[in-house]
PDB file of C-alpha atoms in Angstrom:
ATOM      1  CA  MET A   1     -34.701 -41.739  -1.402  1.00  0.00           C
ATOM      2  CA  LYS A   2     -37.879 -39.710  -2.436  1.00  0.00           C
ATOM      3  CA  LYS A   3     -37.871 -36.238  -3.695  1.00  0.00           C
ATOM      4  CA  GLU A   4     -39.257 -34.773  -0.681  1.00  0.00           C
ATOM      5  CA  GLU A   5     -36.629 -36.361   1.731  1.00  0.00           C
ATOM      6  CA  LEU A   6     -33.859 -34.908  -0.500  1.00  0.00           C
ATOM      7  CA  LYS A   7     -35.166 -31.591  -0.568  1.00  0.00           C
ATOM      8  CA  LYS A   8     -35.537 -31.458   3.133  1.00  0.00           C
ATOM      9  CA  ILE A   9     -31.889 -32.512   3.557  1.00  0.00           C
ATOM     10  CA  LEU A  10     -30.735 -29.922   0.793  1.00  0.00           C
ATOM     11  CA  GLN A  11     -32.391 -27.314   2.538  1.00  0.00           C
ATOM     12  CA  ASP A  12     -31.402 -28.142   6.014  1.00  0.00           C
ATOM     13  CA  SER A  13     -29.105 -25.243   7.383  1.00  0.00           C
ATOM     14  CA  GLU A  14     -26.672 -27.651   9.124  1.00  0.00           C
ATOM     15  CA  PHE A  15     -26.262 -29.640   5.787  1.00  0.00           C
ATOM     16  CA  GLN A  16     -25.708 -26.250   4.059  1.00  0.00           C
ATOM     17  CA  SER A  17     -23.045 -25.348   6.728  1.00  0.00           C
ATOM     18  CA  LEU A  18     -21.348 -28.405   6.259  1.00  0.00           C
ATOM     19  CA  ILE A  19     -21.060 -28.254   2.507  1.00  0.00           C
ATOM     20  CA  LYS A  20     -19.624 -24.714   2.749  1.00  0.00           C
ATOM     21  CA  LYS A  21     -17.094 -26.005   5.293  1.00  0.00           C
ATOM     22  CA  VAL A  22     -16.152 -28.903   2.922  1.00  0.00           C
ATOM     23  CA  THR A  23     -15.914 -26.532  -0.087  1.00  0.00           C
ATOM     24  CA  THR A  24     -13.853 -24.071   1.944  1.00  0.00           C
ATOM     25  CA  VAL A  25     -11.258 -26.612   3.133  1.00  0.00           C
ATOM     26  CA  SER A  26     -11.299 -28.415  -0.136  1.00  0.00           C
ATOM     27  CA  LEU A  27     -10.156 -24.933  -1.779  1.00  0.00           C
ATOM     28  CA  ILE A  28      -7.609 -23.942   0.750  1.00  0.00           C
ATOM     29  CA  PHE A  29      -5.722 -27.304   0.571  1.00  0.00           C
ATOM     30  CA  THR A  30      -5.973 -27.515  -3.136  1.00  0.00           C
ATOM     31  CA  ALA A  31      -4.735 -24.029  -3.533  1.00  0.00           C
ATOM     32  CA  ALA A  32      -1.794 -24.803  -0.996  1.00  0.00           C
ATOM     33  CA  ILE A  33      -0.586 -27.875  -2.748  1.00  0.00           C
ATOM     34  CA  MET A  34      -0.865 -26.096  -6.336  1.00  0.00           C
ATOM     35  CA  ILE A  35       1.050 -23.222  -5.042  1.00  0.00           C
ATOM     36  CA  VAL A  36       3.827 -25.756  -3.659  1.00  0.00           C
ATOM     37  CA  TYR A  37       3.846 -27.736  -6.902  1.00  0.00           C
ATOM     38  CA  TYR A  38       3.690 -24.938  -9.384  1.00  0.00           C
ATOM     39  CA  SER A  39       5.979 -22.821  -7.562  1.00  0.00           C
ATOM     40  CA  PHE A  40       8.662 -25.929  -7.683  1.00  0.00           C
ATOM     41  CA  ILE A  41       7.829 -26.360 -11.545  1.00  0.00           C
ATOM     42  CA  LEU A  42       8.474 -22.740 -12.185  1.00  0.00           C
ATOM     43  CA  LEU A  43      11.775 -22.702 -10.005  1.00  0.00           C
ATOM     44  CA  LEU A  44      12.560 -25.664 -12.252  1.00  0.00           C
ATOM     45  CA  ALA A  45      11.889 -23.723 -15.512  1.00  0.00           C
ATOM     46  CA  TYR A  46      13.245 -20.833 -14.584  1.00  0.00           C
ATOM     47  CA  GLY A  47      15.858 -21.060 -11.730  1.00  0.00           C
ATOM     48  CA  LYS A  48      18.055 -23.889 -12.936  1.00  0.00           C
ATOM     49  CA  GLU A  49      21.019 -21.969 -12.047  1.00  0.00           C
ATOM     50  CA  PHE A  50      19.979 -21.787  -8.680  1.00  0.00           C
ATOM     51  CA  LEU A  51      18.773 -25.351  -8.245  1.00  0.00           C
ATOM     52  CA  SER A  52      21.942 -26.637  -9.854  1.00  0.00           C
ATOM     53  CA  ARG A  53      24.122 -24.879  -7.088  1.00  0.00           C
ATOM     54  CA  PRO A  54      26.002 -27.299  -4.604  1.00  0.00           C
ATOM     55  CA  LEU A  55      24.916 -26.836  -0.933  1.00  0.00           C
ATOM     56  CA  SER A  56      28.192 -26.453   0.132  1.00  0.00           C
ATOM     57  CA  GLU A  57      31.735 -26.401  -1.791  1.00  0.00           C
ATOM     58  CA  GLY A  58      32.473 -29.490  -3.299  1.00  0.00           C
ATOM     59  CA  SER A  59      29.214 -31.076  -2.382  1.00  0.00           C
ATOM     60  CA  ALA A  60      27.416 -33.507  -5.016  1.00  0.00           C
ATOM     61  CA  THR A  61      24.030 -32.565  -3.551  1.00  0.00           C
ATOM     62  CA  THR A  62      22.453 -29.593  -4.892  1.00  0.00           C
ATOM     63  CA  VAL A  63      20.125 -27.158  -3.760  1.00  0.00           C
ATOM     64  CA  GLY A  64      17.220 -28.646  -5.982  1.00  0.00           C
ATOM     65  CA  ILE A  65      17.278 -31.966  -3.690  1.00  0.00           C
ATOM     66  CA  PRO A  66      16.115 -30.585  -0.570  1.00  0.00           C
ATOM     67  CA  ILE A  67      13.570 -28.351  -2.136  1.00  0.00           C
ATOM     68  CA  GLY A  68      12.220 -31.278  -4.082  1.00  0.00           C
ATOM     69  CA  ILE A  69      12.022 -33.319  -0.863  1.00  0.00           C
ATOM     70  CA  GLY A  70      10.485 -30.286   0.594  1.00  0.00           C
ATOM     71  CA  VAL A  71       7.707 -30.665  -1.957  1.00  0.00           C
ATOM     72  CA  ILE A  72       6.960 -34.277  -1.030  1.00  0.00           C
ATOM     73  CA  ILE A  73       7.046 -33.514   2.646  1.00  0.00           C
ATOM     74  CA  ALA A  74       4.706 -30.561   2.192  1.00  0.00           C
ATOM     75  CA  ALA A  75       2.122 -32.808   0.298  1.00  0.00           C
ATOM     76  CA  TRP A  76       2.261 -35.509   3.062  1.00  0.00           C
ATOM     77  CA  VAL A  77       1.647 -32.716   5.843  1.00  0.00           C
ATOM     78  CA  LEU A  78      -1.168 -31.088   3.927  1.00  0.00           C
ATOM     79  CA  THR A  79      -2.660 -34.525   3.448  1.00  0.00           C
ATOM     80  CA  GLY A  80      -2.099 -35.285   7.234  1.00  0.00           C
ATOM     81  CA  LEU A  81      -3.779 -31.822   8.017  1.00  0.00           C
ATOM     82  CA  TYR A  82      -6.652 -32.716   5.924  1.00  0.00           C
ATOM     83  CA  VAL A  83      -6.878 -36.034   7.298  1.00  0.00           C
ATOM     84  CA  TYR A  84      -6.931 -34.815  10.857  1.00  0.00           C
ATOM     85  CA  TRP A  85      -9.308 -32.154   9.646  1.00  0.00           C
ATOM     86  CA  ALA A  86     -11.827 -34.725   8.396  1.00  0.00           C
ATOM     87  CA  ASN A  87     -11.629 -37.064  11.435  1.00  0.00           C
ATOM     88  CA  LYS A  88     -12.109 -33.907  13.999  1.00  0.00           C
ATOM     89  CA  ASP A  89     -14.623 -32.132  12.061  1.00  0.00           C
ATOM     90  CA  TYR A  90     -16.377 -33.656   9.033  1.00  0.00           C
ATOM     91  CA  ASP A  91     -16.986 -37.365  10.197  1.00  0.00           C
ATOM     92  CA  PRO A  92     -18.833 -35.852  13.407  1.00  0.00           C
ATOM     93  CA  MET A  93     -20.942 -33.599  11.332  1.00  0.00           C
ATOM     94  CA  VAL A  94     -21.640 -36.324   8.872  1.00  0.00           C
ATOM     95  CA  LYS A  95     -22.800 -38.661  11.502  1.00  0.00           C
ATOM     96  CA  LYS A  96     -25.000 -36.115  13.358  1.00  0.00           C
ATOM     97  CA  LEU A  97     -26.705 -35.463  10.090  1.00  0.00           C
ATOM     98  CA  ARG A  98     -27.082 -39.223   9.201  1.00  0.00           C
ATOM     99  CA  GLU A  99     -28.693 -39.541  12.762  1.00  0.00           C
ATOM    100  CA  LYS A 100     -30.894 -36.482  12.340  1.00  0.00           C
ATOM    101  CA  PHE A 101     -32.292 -37.795   8.791  1.00  0.00           C
ATOM    102  CA  ARG A 102     -32.357 -41.648   9.115  1.00  0.00           C
ATOM    103  CA  GLY A 103     -34.165 -41.388  12.778  1.00  0.00           C
TER     104      GLY A 103
END
């Protein structure tokens, strides 16, 4: 690819809009998963008494087990949402830009 073609693509308003959307979505999902994971880690570090409580009297399952499962499920859900967004919005925008610049 020649420098002129690359410069034309980089200055294109649709390409810049795509980059802004990708950056925004990526930051949102990154922040969401980091909040989930680090909240759980902080709870492990400072809330051991809470996490070690049984779910019900005589139960072997503690509060920490469903919370840990929730962290895993949250990661799956966030990944699914990202894939949905990528398939619905990102891929069509990339296809449109490819057609625009490749002719």
